[in-house]
Coordinates of C-alpha atoms in Angstrom, one line a residue:
M36 CA 38.9 -100.5 169.9
A37 CA 37.5 -99.5 167.3
Q38 CA 33.6 -98.4 167.6
L39 CA 30.5 -98.5 165.8
D40 CA 29.5 -95.2 164.8
S41 CA 27.1 -95.1 161.7
K42 CA 27.8 -91.9 160.8
I43 CA 23.8 -91.3 159.6
P44 CA 23.2 -87.3 158.7
P45 CA 21.0 -85.7 160.5
G46 CA 17.7 -84.4 159.0
E47 CA 14.8 -85.5 157.6
L48 CA 15.2 -89.5 156.1
S49 CA 14.2 -88.2 152.7
E50 CA 16.4 -85.1 152.9
K51 CA 19.9 -87.0 154.6
W52 CA 21.6 -87.4 151.2
T53 CA 20.7 -84.6 149.6
Q54 CA 21.6 -82.6 152.3
Y55 CA 25.1 -84.6 152.8
R56 CA 26.1 -84.2 149.1
S57 CA 25.5 -80.6 149.5
T58 CA 27.9 -80.2 152.7
V59 CA 30.0 -83.0 152.4
K60 CA 34.2 -81.9 151.7
L61 CA 35.4 -81.9 148.5
V62 CA 38.9 -82.6 146.6
N63 CA 39.6 -80.0 144.6
P64 CA 40.7 -81.5 140.5
A65 CA 44.4 -80.7 141.0
N66 CA 44.6 -82.5 144.3
K67 CA 42.5 -85.6 143.0
R68 CA 45.3 -86.1 140.7
H69 CA 47.9 -86.9 143.5
I70 CA 45.4 -89.5 145.3
E71 CA 45.8 -92.9 144.2
I72 CA 43.0 -95.0 145.2
I73 CA 42.8 -99.2 144.8
V74 CA 39.7 -101.1 143.9
V75 CA 39.2 -104.9 144.6
G76 CA 36.9 -106.5 142.6
S77 CA 35.9 -105.4 138.9
G78 CA 32.3 -106.7 139.0
L79 CA 28.9 -104.2 138.7
A80 CA 30.4 -102.2 142.4
G81 CA 33.7 -102.5 141.6
A82 CA 33.9 -101.5 138.0
S83 CA 31.3 -98.7 138.6
A84 CA 33.4 -97.3 141.5
A85 CA 36.8 -97.4 139.5
A86 CA 35.3 -95.9 136.7
S87 CA 34.1 -93.0 138.6
L88 CA 36.5 -92.3 140.2
A89 CA 38.8 -92.1 137.2
E90 CA 36.4 -90.0 135.8
L91 CA 36.4 -87.5 139.0
G92 CA 40.2 -87.4 138.4
Y93 CA 41.8 -89.7 141.1
K94 CA 44.5 -92.3 140.2
V95 CA 43.0 -95.9 140.4
K96 CA 44.2 -99.4 140.6
V97 CA 41.9 -102.1 140.4
F98 CA 42.4 -105.9 141.0
C99 CA 40.7 -108.9 140.1
F100 CA 41.3 -112.9 140.0
Q101 CA 39.4 -113.0 136.9
D102 CA 41.3 -113.1 133.3
S103 CA 39.5 -110.1 132.5
P104 CA 36.8 -107.4 134.3
R105 CA 34.1 -109.0 132.0
R106 CA 34.1 -112.5 133.6
A107 CA 33.2 -111.1 137.7
H108 CA 30.4 -113.0 138.6
S109 CA 28.4 -109.5 138.2
I110 CA 27.6 -111.4 134.4
A111 CA 25.7 -114.1 136.1
A112 CA 22.4 -111.9 137.5
Q113 CA 19.5 -112.9 135.4
G114 CA 16.8 -111.1 136.0
G115 CA 16.3 -107.6 136.2
I116 CA 17.4 -104.3 138.3
N117 CA 15.0 -102.5 140.7
A118 CA 14.5 -98.6 139.9
A119 CA 11.9 -96.6 141.8
K120 CA 10.9 -94.8 137.9
N121 CA 7.1 -96.0 138.1
Y122 CA 7.0 -96.1 134.6
A123 CA 4.4 -98.5 134.7
N124 CA 2.1 -95.7 136.3
D125 CA 1.4 -98.5 139.2
G126 CA 1.9 -96.6 142.1
D127 CA 5.3 -97.0 142.8
S128 CA 7.8 -94.3 144.5
T129 CA 11.0 -94.1 146.5
F130 CA 9.2 -94.2 149.6
R131 CA 7.7 -97.6 148.3
L132 CA 10.9 -99.0 147.2
F133 CA 12.3 -97.9 150.3
Y134 CA 9.4 -100.0 152.6
D135 CA 9.5 -102.6 150.4
T136 CA 13.1 -103.2 150.9
I137 CA 13.1 -102.6 154.6
K138 CA 9.8 -105.1 155.0
G139 CA 11.6 -107.9 152.4
G140 CA 14.8 -107.4 154.7
D141 CA 12.4 -108.4 157.8
F142 CA 13.6 -105.2 159.8
R143 CA 17.2 -105.8 159.6
A144 CA 18.4 -103.2 157.9
R145 CA 19.5 -99.3 158.6
E146 CA 16.9 -96.8 157.6
A147 CA 19.2 -94.4 156.3
N148 CA 21.0 -96.4 154.1
V149 CA 17.9 -98.2 152.4
Y150 CA 16.3 -94.7 151.6
R151 CA 19.3 -93.5 150.0
L152 CA 19.7 -96.8 147.8
A153 CA 16.0 -96.0 146.6
E154 CA 16.3 -92.4 145.9
V155 CA 19.1 -93.2 143.7
S156 CA 17.9 -96.2 141.9
A157 CA 16.4 -94.4 139.6
N158 CA 19.4 -92.5 138.2
I159 CA 20.9 -95.9 137.9
I160 CA 18.4 -96.8 134.6
D161 CA 19.3 -93.3 133.0
Q162 CA 23.2 -94.2 133.3
C163 CA 22.8 -97.3 131.8
V164 CA 20.7 -96.5 128.8
A165 CA 23.4 -93.4 128.5
Q166 CA 25.7 -96.5 128.1
G167 CA 23.7 -98.5 125.9
V168 CA 22.2 -101.3 127.8
P169 CA 20.1 -102.7 126.0
F170 CA 17.0 -102.9 128.6
A171 CA 13.7 -104.5 127.5
R172 CA 11.2 -102.0 125.7
E173 CA 7.7 -102.3 125.1
Y174 CA 6.0 -102.1 121.4
G175 CA 5.8 -98.1 122.0
G176 CA 9.8 -98.2 122.6
L177 CA 9.7 -97.2 126.1
L178 CA 11.4 -99.5 128.9
D179 CA 9.6 -102.3 129.9
T180 CA 9.2 -103.8 133.7
R181 CA 8.2 -106.7 135.4
S182 CA 7.4 -107.7 139.0
F183 CA 9.6 -109.8 141.4
G184 CA 9.1 -111.1 144.6
G185 CA 7.7 -109.1 147.9
V186 CA 6.6 -106.2 145.7
Q187 CA 3.0 -105.1 144.5
V188 CA 4.5 -102.9 141.3
S189 CA 6.5 -103.6 138.3
R190 CA 9.5 -101.5 139.0
T191 CA 12.4 -104.1 137.6
F192 CA 14.0 -103.4 134.2
Y193 CA 15.8 -106.2 132.3
A194 CA 17.5 -107.2 129.5
R195 CA 15.9 -111.0 128.8
G196 CA 17.5 -113.1 131.2
Q197 CA 20.9 -111.3 131.0
T198 CA 20.3 -108.3 132.6
G199 CA 23.9 -108.7 135.1
Q200 CA 26.0 -109.3 131.7
Q201 CA 24.7 -106.3 130.2
L202 CA 25.2 -103.9 133.2
L203 CA 28.2 -105.4 133.4
L204 CA 29.5 -104.8 130.0
G205 CA 28.2 -101.2 130.7
A206 CA 30.5 -100.6 133.4
Y207 CA 33.2 -102.5 131.3
S208 CA 32.9 -99.6 129.1
A209 CA 33.4 -97.4 131.2
L210 CA 36.8 -98.8 133.0
N211 CA 38.1 -99.1 129.8
R212 CA 37.6 -95.5 129.1
Q213 CA 39.5 -94.9 132.2
I214 CA 42.2 -97.6 130.9
A215 CA 42.4 -96.2 128.2
K216 CA 43.0 -93.0 129.3
K217 CA 45.2 -94.0 132.2
Q218 CA 43.7 -93.2 134.8
V219 CA 42.9 -96.7 136.1
K220 CA 45.7 -99.4 135.5
M221 CA 44.1 -102.8 135.7
Y222 CA 45.8 -106.0 137.5
S223 CA 43.7 -108.7 136.1
R224 CA 44.8 -112.3 137.5
H225 CA 45.7 -111.1 140.9
E226 CA 44.5 -111.8 144.3
M227 CA 44.6 -109.8 147.2
L228 CA 45.6 -111.7 150.0
D229 CA 45.9 -108.8 152.7
V230 CA 45.2 -105.2 154.2
V231 CA 48.5 -103.2 154.6
N232 CA 47.5 -100.4 157.6
I233 CA 49.9 -98.0 158.6
D234 CA 49.2 -95.4 161.7
G235 CA 45.8 -97.2 161.6
K236 CA 44.5 -96.4 158.0
A237 CA 44.3 -98.7 155.2
R238 CA 47.3 -97.7 153.2
G239 CA 47.7 -100.4 150.5
I240 CA 47.4 -104.0 149.8
I241 CA 49.4 -107.4 149.0
A242 CA 48.4 -109.1 146.2
R243 CA 49.7 -112.6 144.2
N244 CA 50.2 -112.5 140.5
L245 CA 48.5 -115.7 140.0
I246 CA 50.4 -116.3 136.8
T247 CA 54.0 -116.2 138.5
G248 CA 52.8 -116.6 142.1
E249 CA 54.7 -113.4 143.1
L250 CA 53.8 -111.1 145.8
E251 CA 53.3 -107.5 145.0
R252 CA 52.9 -104.4 147.1
H253 CA 50.7 -101.9 146.3
F254 CA 50.0 -98.4 147.9
G255 CA 46.6 -96.5 148.0
H256 CA 45.5 -93.5 149.6
A257 CA 42.3 -95.7 150.5
V258 CA 41.2 -98.8 149.6
V259 CA 38.0 -100.1 147.9
L260 CA 36.7 -103.6 148.5
A261 CA 34.1 -104.9 146.0
S262 CA 35.0 -108.4 146.1
G263 CA 31.3 -110.2 146.0
G264 CA 29.6 -112.4 148.7
Y265 CA 30.7 -115.5 150.7
G266 CA 27.9 -118.0 149.3
N267 CA 30.4 -120.7 148.6
V268 CA 30.9 -121.4 152.4
F269 CA 28.4 -124.0 151.1
Y270 CA 30.1 -125.4 148.4
L271 CA 27.0 -125.9 146.3
S272 CA 25.8 -122.5 145.4
T273 CA 24.6 -120.2 142.9
N274 CA 27.9 -118.4 142.5
A275 CA 30.7 -119.2 140.1
M276 CA 33.2 -121.5 141.5
G277 CA 35.9 -119.0 142.3
C278 CA 33.8 -116.6 144.5
N279 CA 35.6 -116.6 148.0
V280 CA 35.4 -114.2 151.3
T281 CA 39.4 -114.1 151.3
A282 CA 39.4 -110.3 150.5
N283 CA 36.6 -109.7 152.8
W284 CA 38.7 -111.8 155.6
K285 CA 41.9 -110.5 155.4
A286 CA 40.4 -107.5 156.4
Y287 CA 38.4 -109.0 159.4
K288 CA 42.0 -110.0 160.1
K289 CA 43.1 -106.2 160.0
G290 CA 40.0 -104.9 162.1
A291 CA 37.2 -104.4 160.1
F292 CA 33.9 -106.0 161.8
F293 CA 32.1 -108.6 159.9
G294 CA 28.4 -107.2 160.1
N295 CA 25.7 -110.2 160.7
P296 CA 27.3 -113.2 158.9
C297 CA 24.9 -115.9 159.5
F298 CA 22.2 -114.0 157.1
T299 CA 22.5 -115.9 154.1
Q300 CA 20.1 -116.1 151.2
I301 CA 18.4 -119.1 149.8
H302 CA 16.9 -118.8 146.4
P303 CA 13.9 -121.0 146.0
T304 CA 14.1 -121.3 141.4
C305 CA 17.1 -123.7 141.3
I306 CA 17.8 -126.7 139.3
P307 CA 17.5 -129.6 142.0
I308 CA 21.2 -131.3 142.9
S309 CA 21.6 -134.4 141.0
G310 CA 24.5 -136.0 142.6
D311 CA 27.4 -135.8 144.7
H312 CA 29.2 -135.2 141.6
Q313 CA 28.4 -131.6 141.4
S314 CA 30.5 -128.9 141.8
K315 CA 27.8 -125.7 141.6
L316 CA 24.0 -125.3 141.5
T317 CA 22.3 -123.4 138.5
L318 CA 19.8 -120.6 139.5
M319 CA 16.7 -119.7 137.4
S320 CA 15.8 -116.2 137.6
E321 CA 13.2 -115.3 139.8
S322 CA 11.5 -113.3 136.9
L323 CA 10.2 -116.9 135.8
R324 CA 8.0 -116.6 138.7
N325 CA 6.0 -113.7 137.2
D326 CA 4.3 -116.3 134.7
G327 CA 5.5 -119.5 136.2
R328 CA 3.2 -121.2 138.9
V329 CA 4.6 -122.9 141.4
W330 CA 2.9 -126.6 142.4
V331 CA 2.9 -129.9 143.7
P332 CA 1.0 -132.9 143.9
K333 CA -2.0 -133.2 146.3
K334 CA -1.1 -136.5 146.9
K335 CA 1.9 -137.6 149.0
D336 CA 4.5 -139.8 147.2
D337 CA 2.6 -139.3 143.5
P338 CA 4.2 -141.3 141.3
R339 CA 2.9 -139.9 137.8
K340 CA 4.2 -137.3 135.8
A341 CA 3.6 -133.7 136.2
L342 CA 1.1 -133.8 132.8
D343 CA -0.9 -136.9 134.2
I344 CA -1.2 -134.8 137.1
P345 CA -5.4 -133.2 136.6
E346 CA -5.4 -129.5 137.7
E347 CA -7.7 -130.5 140.8
E348 CA -5.3 -133.0 142.0
R349 CA -2.4 -130.0 142.1
D350 CA -1.8 -127.8 145.0
Y351 CA -0.6 -124.3 144.0
F352 CA 0.5 -123.6 147.5
L353 CA 2.0 -120.3 147.6
E354 CA -1.2 -119.0 145.7
R355 CA -3.1 -120.8 148.6
R356 CA -1.3 -119.7 151.7
Y357 CA -0.1 -115.9 150.5
P358 CA -3.1 -114.9 148.0
A359 CA -1.9 -111.2 148.1
F360 CA 1.5 -112.0 146.8
G361 CA 0.9 -115.5 145.5
N362 CA 4.3 -116.8 143.7
L363 CA 5.6 -113.6 144.2
V364 CA 6.4 -113.9 147.9
P365 CA 9.9 -112.8 149.0
R366 CA 12.5 -116.0 148.5
D367 CA 13.1 -116.6 152.0
V368 CA 9.6 -117.0 152.2
A369 CA 9.0 -119.1 148.8
S370 CA 12.0 -121.1 149.8
R371 CA 10.7 -122.4 153.4
A372 CA 7.6 -123.4 151.5
I373 CA 8.7 -125.1 148.9
K374 CA 11.3 -127.0 151.6
E375 CA 8.7 -128.1 154.1
R376 CA 6.0 -129.5 150.9
C377 CA 9.2 -131.5 150.0
D378 CA 10.0 -132.5 153.7
A379 CA 5.8 -133.2 154.1
G380 CA 6.3 -135.7 151.4
Y381 CA 5.1 -133.9 148.4
G382 CA 8.0 -133.1 146.8
V383 CA 8.4 -134.5 142.8
G384 CA 11.0 -135.8 140.8
T385 CA 13.4 -139.0 141.4
S386 CA 14.9 -136.9 144.7
K387 CA 11.8 -136.0 145.6
Q388 CA 13.2 -132.8 146.5
A389 CA 11.9 -130.5 143.9
A390 CA 8.6 -128.6 143.0
Y391 CA 7.1 -127.6 139.6
L392 CA 7.9 -124.5 137.9
D393 CA 4.8 -124.7 135.8
F394 CA 4.3 -122.1 132.4
A395 CA 1.6 -124.3 130.5
D396 CA -1.3 -120.7 131.8
V397 CA 1.0 -118.4 130.3
I398 CA 1.9 -120.4 127.6
K399 CA -2.0 -120.7 126.6
R400 CA -2.8 -116.8 127.5
I401 CA -0.3 -115.4 125.6
G402 CA 1.6 -118.0 123.5
E403 CA 5.1 -119.3 123.2
D404 CA 6.4 -116.5 120.9
V405 CA 5.7 -114.3 123.5
V406 CA 7.2 -116.5 126.9
S407 CA 10.1 -117.5 124.2
A408 CA 10.9 -113.2 123.7
K409 CA 10.7 -112.5 127.7
Y410 CA 12.6 -115.9 129.1
G411 CA 13.8 -117.8 125.9
N412 CA 17.7 -118.1 127.2
L413 CA 16.5 -119.1 130.7
F414 CA 14.4 -121.7 128.8
E415 CA 17.3 -122.6 126.7
M416 CA 19.6 -122.9 129.7
Y417 CA 17.4 -125.3 131.4
E418 CA 17.0 -127.4 128.6
K419 CA 20.9 -128.0 128.3
I420 CA 21.2 -129.2 131.7
T421 CA 17.9 -131.5 132.2
G422 CA 17.4 -132.5 128.9
E423 CA 13.5 -131.3 129.1
N424 CA 11.5 -128.8 127.4
P425 CA 10.3 -126.6 129.8
Y426 CA 7.7 -125.0 127.2
K427 CA 6.1 -128.8 127.1
V428 CA 6.7 -130.0 131.2
P429 CA 7.5 -127.8 134.1
M430 CA 10.4 -126.9 135.2
R431 CA 11.7 -128.7 138.3
I432 CA 13.0 -126.1 141.2
Y433 CA 14.2 -126.6 144.6
P434 CA 16.0 -124.0 147.2
A435 CA 19.8 -123.1 147.2
I436 CA 22.3 -120.9 148.8
H437 CA 22.8 -117.9 146.6
Y438 CA 23.3 -114.2 148.1
T439 CA 24.9 -113.6 151.5
M440 CA 23.4 -109.9 153.2
G441 CA 25.6 -110.6 156.0
G442 CA 29.2 -109.0 155.0
L443 CA 31.8 -105.9 156.4
W444 CA 30.1 -103.9 158.8
V445 CA 29.8 -100.2 157.0
D446 CA 28.8 -96.8 158.3
Y447 CA 26.6 -94.2 156.0
N448 CA 30.1 -93.4 154.1
L449 CA 30.4 -97.4 153.6
M450 CA 33.7 -97.1 155.3
T451 CA 34.5 -100.2 157.5
T452 CA 35.4 -99.6 160.9
V453 CA 39.3 -99.3 159.5
P454 CA 39.7 -95.6 158.4
G455 CA 40.2 -95.5 154.5
L456 CA 39.3 -99.3 154.1
Y457 CA 35.6 -99.1 152.3
A458 CA 33.4 -101.9 151.1
L459 CA 31.1 -101.6 148.5
G460 CA 27.7 -104.1 146.8
E461 CA 27.5 -107.7 148.2
C462 CA 30.7 -107.6 150.2
N463 CA 29.0 -105.2 153.0
F464 CA 26.3 -105.9 155.0
S465 CA 24.3 -102.5 154.4
D466 CA 21.0 -102.5 152.5
H467 CA 19.0 -106.2 152.4
G468 CA 18.9 -106.7 156.3
A469 CA 17.9 -110.4 156.5
N470 CA 16.8 -111.1 153.4
R471 CA 17.8 -109.4 149.9
L472 CA 14.3 -108.6 147.4
G473 CA 15.2 -109.9 143.9
A474 CA 16.6 -107.4 141.2
S475 CA 18.3 -105.3 144.3
A476 CA 22.0 -106.7 144.3
L477 CA 22.2 -104.9 140.9
M478 CA 20.9 -102.0 142.3
Q479 CA 22.9 -101.4 145.4
G480 CA 26.1 -102.6 143.6
L481 CA 25.9 -99.7 141.0
A482 CA 24.0 -97.6 143.6
D483 CA 27.6 -97.8 145.8
G484 CA 29.8 -97.9 142.4
Y485 CA 28.3 -95.1 140.6
F486 CA 26.8 -92.6 143.1
V487 CA 27.5 -93.2 146.5
V488 CA 31.4 -93.8 147.0
P489 CA 32.3 -90.7 144.8
Y490 CA 30.9 -88.7 147.3
T491 CA 31.5 -90.4 150.2
I492 CA 35.2 -91.6 149.6
G493 CA 36.3 -87.5 149.1
A494 CA 34.8 -86.9 152.3
Y495 CA 37.9 -89.1 153.6
L496 CA 40.4 -88.0 150.9
A497 CA 40.0 -84.3 151.6
N498 CA 41.7 -84.6 155.2
E499 CA 44.5 -87.0 153.3
I500 CA 45.6 -84.8 150.5
A501 CA 48.8 -83.6 152.5
T502 CA 49.9 -87.4 152.3
K503 CA 52.5 -88.4 150.2
P504 CA 52.3 -91.9 148.4
I505 CA 54.1 -94.2 151.2
P506 CA 56.6 -96.3 149.5
T507 CA 55.9 -99.7 149.5
N508 CA 59.4 -100.9 151.4
H509 CA 57.9 -99.4 154.4
P510 CA 57.8 -101.9 157.3
A511 CA 54.1 -102.5 157.7
F512 CA 54.3 -103.6 153.8
A513 CA 57.5 -106.0 154.6
E514 CA 55.3 -107.2 157.8
A515 CA 52.2 -107.8 155.7
E516 CA 53.9 -109.3 152.6
K517 CA 55.7 -111.9 155.3
A518 CA 52.6 -112.6 156.8
V519 CA 51.4 -113.6 154.0
S520 CA 54.3 -115.5 152.5
D521 CA 54.7 -117.3 155.9
R522 CA 50.7 -118.6 155.2
I523 CA 51.4 -120.2 152.0
N524 CA 54.6 -121.7 152.8
K525 CA 52.3 -123.2 155.5
L526 CA 50.1 -124.1 153.4
M527 CA 52.6 -125.9 150.7
S528 CA 54.5 -127.9 153.1
I529 CA 51.7 -129.7 154.8
N530 CA 52.1 -132.6 152.5
G531 CA 49.3 -134.6 153.1
K532 CA 46.8 -136.6 151.5
T533 CA 43.5 -134.8 151.0
S534 CA 42.8 -132.2 148.7
A535 CA 41.5 -128.9 149.4
E536 CA 37.9 -129.5 147.1
H537 CA 37.6 -132.5 149.7
F538 CA 37.3 -130.5 152.7
H539 CA 35.3 -127.8 151.0
K540 CA 32.8 -130.4 150.0
Q541 CA 32.8 -131.7 154.0
L542 CA 32.7 -128.0 154.8
G543 CA 29.6 -127.1 152.5
K544 CA 27.8 -130.0 154.1
I545 CA 28.5 -129.3 157.8
M546 CA 26.8 -125.5 156.8
W547 CA 24.0 -126.6 154.8
N548 CA 22.7 -129.3 157.3
N549 CA 23.1 -127.0 160.0
C550 CA 23.1 -123.7 159.5
G551 CA 21.3 -123.5 155.7
M552 CA 17.3 -123.0 155.3
A553 CA 16.7 -123.9 159.0
R554 CA 18.9 -123.6 162.0
N555 CA 18.6 -124.6 165.6
E556 CA 20.9 -124.4 168.7
K557 CA 21.7 -128.4 168.9
G558 CA 22.9 -128.3 165.2
L559 CA 25.0 -125.1 165.3
I560 CA 26.5 -126.9 168.2
E561 CA 27.4 -129.5 166.5
A562 CA 28.6 -127.7 163.8
K563 CA 30.7 -125.9 165.6
A564 CA 32.4 -128.6 166.7
A565 CA 32.5 -130.1 163.4
I566 CA 34.3 -127.3 161.9
R567 CA 37.0 -127.2 164.9
A568 CA 38.0 -131.2 164.0
L569 CA 37.7 -130.3 160.0
R570 CA 40.2 -127.2 160.4
E571 CA 42.7 -129.4 162.4
E572 CA 42.7 -132.2 159.7
F573 CA 42.6 -129.8 157.1
W574 CA 45.9 -128.4 158.8
K575 CA 47.6 -131.8 159.5
D576 CA 46.2 -133.7 155.7
L577 CA 46.0 -130.9 153.3
R578 CA 47.8 -131.6 149.9
V579 CA 48.8 -128.7 147.7
L580 CA 50.1 -129.8 144.2
G581 CA 52.5 -127.6 142.5
K582 CA 54.8 -125.1 143.8
A583 CA 54.0 -121.5 145.2
N584 CA 55.9 -119.5 142.6
E585 CA 54.3 -120.3 139.7
L586 CA 50.3 -120.5 138.2
N587 CA 49.1 -122.9 141.3
P588 CA 45.3 -123.2 141.1
D589 CA 45.5 -125.9 144.3
L590 CA 47.2 -123.1 145.7
E591 CA 44.6 -120.5 145.4
K592 CA 41.7 -122.9 146.4
A593 CA 44.0 -124.0 149.5
G594 CA 44.3 -120.7 150.9
R595 CA 40.2 -119.8 149.9
V596 CA 38.7 -123.0 151.8
A597 CA 41.2 -122.0 154.9
D598 CA 39.7 -118.9 155.3
F599 CA 35.8 -120.5 154.3
M600 CA 36.9 -122.4 157.6
E601 CA 37.1 -120.0 160.0
L602 CA 34.1 -118.3 158.5
G603 CA 31.9 -120.7 159.0
E604 CA 32.6 -120.8 162.7
L605 CA 31.7 -117.3 163.1
M606 CA 28.6 -117.8 160.7
I607 CA 27.8 -120.2 163.8
D608 CA 28.6 -118.0 166.6
D609 CA 26.0 -115.5 165.1
A610 CA 23.9 -117.8 164.3
L611 CA 23.6 -118.9 167.9
N612 CA 23.3 -116.0 169.4
R613 CA 20.9 -114.4 167.1
K614 CA 17.7 -116.6 168.9
E615 CA 15.2 -115.0 166.8
S616 CA 14.0 -116.1 163.3
C617 CA 14.1 -112.8 160.8
G618 CA 14.1 -113.2 156.7
G619 CA 16.5 -115.9 155.9
H620 CA 18.2 -116.8 159.0
F621 CA 15.2 -119.5 160.3
R622 CA 15.6 -120.8 163.7
E623 CA 13.5 -123.9 164.8
E624 CA 12.9 -122.5 168.1
S625 CA 11.4 -119.2 166.9
Q626 CA 8.2 -119.9 164.6
T627 CA 4.6 -118.6 164.6
E628 CA 2.2 -121.3 164.5
E629 CA 1.9 -121.3 160.7
G630 CA 5.3 -122.3 160.3
E631 CA 6.4 -118.4 159.5
A632 CA 9.6 -116.6 160.7
K633 CA 9.2 -114.8 164.2
R634 CA 11.2 -112.0 165.3
D635 CA 12.3 -110.7 168.9
D636 CA 12.6 -106.9 168.4
D637 CA 12.9 -106.5 171.7
K638 CA 16.1 -108.3 171.9
F639 CA 17.5 -108.7 168.4
A640 CA 16.8 -105.2 166.8
Y641 CA 20.5 -104.8 166.3
V642 CA 23.4 -105.3 163.9
A643 CA 25.7 -107.6 165.0
A644 CA 29.2 -106.6 164.2
W645 CA 31.8 -109.2 164.7
E646 CA 35.4 -107.7 166.1
Y647 CA 38.5 -110.4 165.6
K648 CA 40.7 -110.7 168.6
G649 CA 42.8 -113.1 167.5
D650 CA 43.4 -117.0 165.8
N651 CA 41.4 -119.4 168.1
Q652 CA 40.1 -116.7 170.2
P653 CA 35.9 -115.9 170.3
S654 CA 35.3 -112.7 168.5
E655 CA 33.7 -109.5 170.2
L656 CA 30.3 -108.7 169.4
H657 CA 29.3 -105.3 169.0
K658 CA 25.5 -104.1 168.7
E659 CA 24.7 -101.2 166.2
E660 CA 20.7 -100.4 167.4
L661 CA 18.6 -100.3 164.5
K662 CA 16.1 -97.4 165.1
F663 CA 12.9 -97.3 163.3
D664 CA 11.6 -94.0 162.9
T665 CA 9.9 -93.8 159.7
V666 CA 8.5 -97.3 159.4
H667 CA 6.6 -99.2 161.7
L668 CA 7.7 -102.5 163.2
A669 CA 5.7 -105.2 162.2
Q670 CA 5.6 -109.0 161.8
R671 CA 5.4 -109.7 157.9
S672 CA 2.7 -110.8 156.2
Y673 CA 2.4 -111.8 152.3
K674 CA -1.4 -112.8 152.3

């Protein structure tokens, strides 16, 4: 059985990464040419890792289910990327970014990993500027920054509302350079459906060619997963519809522990749900809370339009409740506050499940042209979706599922509990604790890919240079491929009457209602029973159209929904076990008199790492105790 060893280097927190890089084992250039690495996912974490590893001389294979690496979901990130450069000269520092991240995550993250993230953040900006990423600049030419939730400094670098797209184009250009040099072989429209373990180490994957339906075997001395988060377990989320948990879930079933699966993030500034016809939700960037003011009417069930409600009859409740941070409180705090006001009868719009995000003050102060230069594409997007002009009337917002802090458990080297299997970016658990601060997802993805895994994977591969490429006719490859084929055939042969989409919607409703913004023991127990029943129905009444040996999106969807259902049960188990509130995990039984999250550090200051024990068997909980030697545990306050 795998044991938890975080492999945190000794020494002072500020010196750990420097000391590690100075003493870690290396692979010489001649040996790198004979080592093959598989990277699953081509977003910011995957593309940056693949490009960096290929630049070092390794042979790299990259797999993505999209038709181009450019379509990875990282492209949808809007607001910005954090870095402790202190260009604004407002008191920022590596330590402050580290502390804000630990506090923002409600003290449920590992100190050493978070400090390293803060430490390398400044390098990311230099790297991206060198690649030509068009960050916003001030009149004098210096890079501009803005603030995000949970901080009191201006450290977020941005490119209007397209930061993810521009950063991904930078990583994509670096990846393309290596493809042209034949250091990287790109496999688009391929989905990883299993990890191949040989002698206890990850040695390859089974992938399905999504165009032909053919199953393929691929060897690697190491496998790097950068496959994103699992927010679509809720069906409605801000994620692209193709985002899924399958790569992570297959790794979990092959021995990789799953860390903190119940830690999911609700984003406060999303366009409200308009009906059952929707398949996804649209995010309005957190950067809008720099200048937009969140409010609801002071009168319950007020039927008036926003512009007809005078200033003295508006409740700017975030500014009222949290005067020190105002509208820039962290996402979990803002989301719960909005939900509370709506549940109390102060919501706006036809559904009454929305609050206003108002830009009238900033437009009056600096002018519409300046506001347009900062947020224009976001305003255009909002108007196209709602038909309302946010320059003239306030936006309507409501919280929605956005990001998952949980993921595969990794040690300091970003290796899972399976030797040779790494997890980067959103698909690991490591840096954000129970709540991610805005603009830190892009930071983590690029930190992991550009600056962390190129060092840490070398330490592992230095002991693998004598390992020759393993032929893919090895029994372990044949066994893994047969298991994948059997599962596909099982999905195809049910011949029921109900689509995978229907089951996904039902699962999403169960998860959102019982394991969403608020959770309680009764609801979680009911949810687990409901998911069990839904799974039984799925395997009896699923209908998959088409054939297995062809392009078949229906089959892809069915496999992903089956994995989501199993994940949903694990999330419920994790949420039931964690009898405290922290960050985005809000147990109604554990809250302060003011309705804030109430932690229990004596019992739950640990990472919950779950081990797969077999189908329909309860997973085994392992605990990584969190030690806080540099920061002091304290109840979060943004007042």
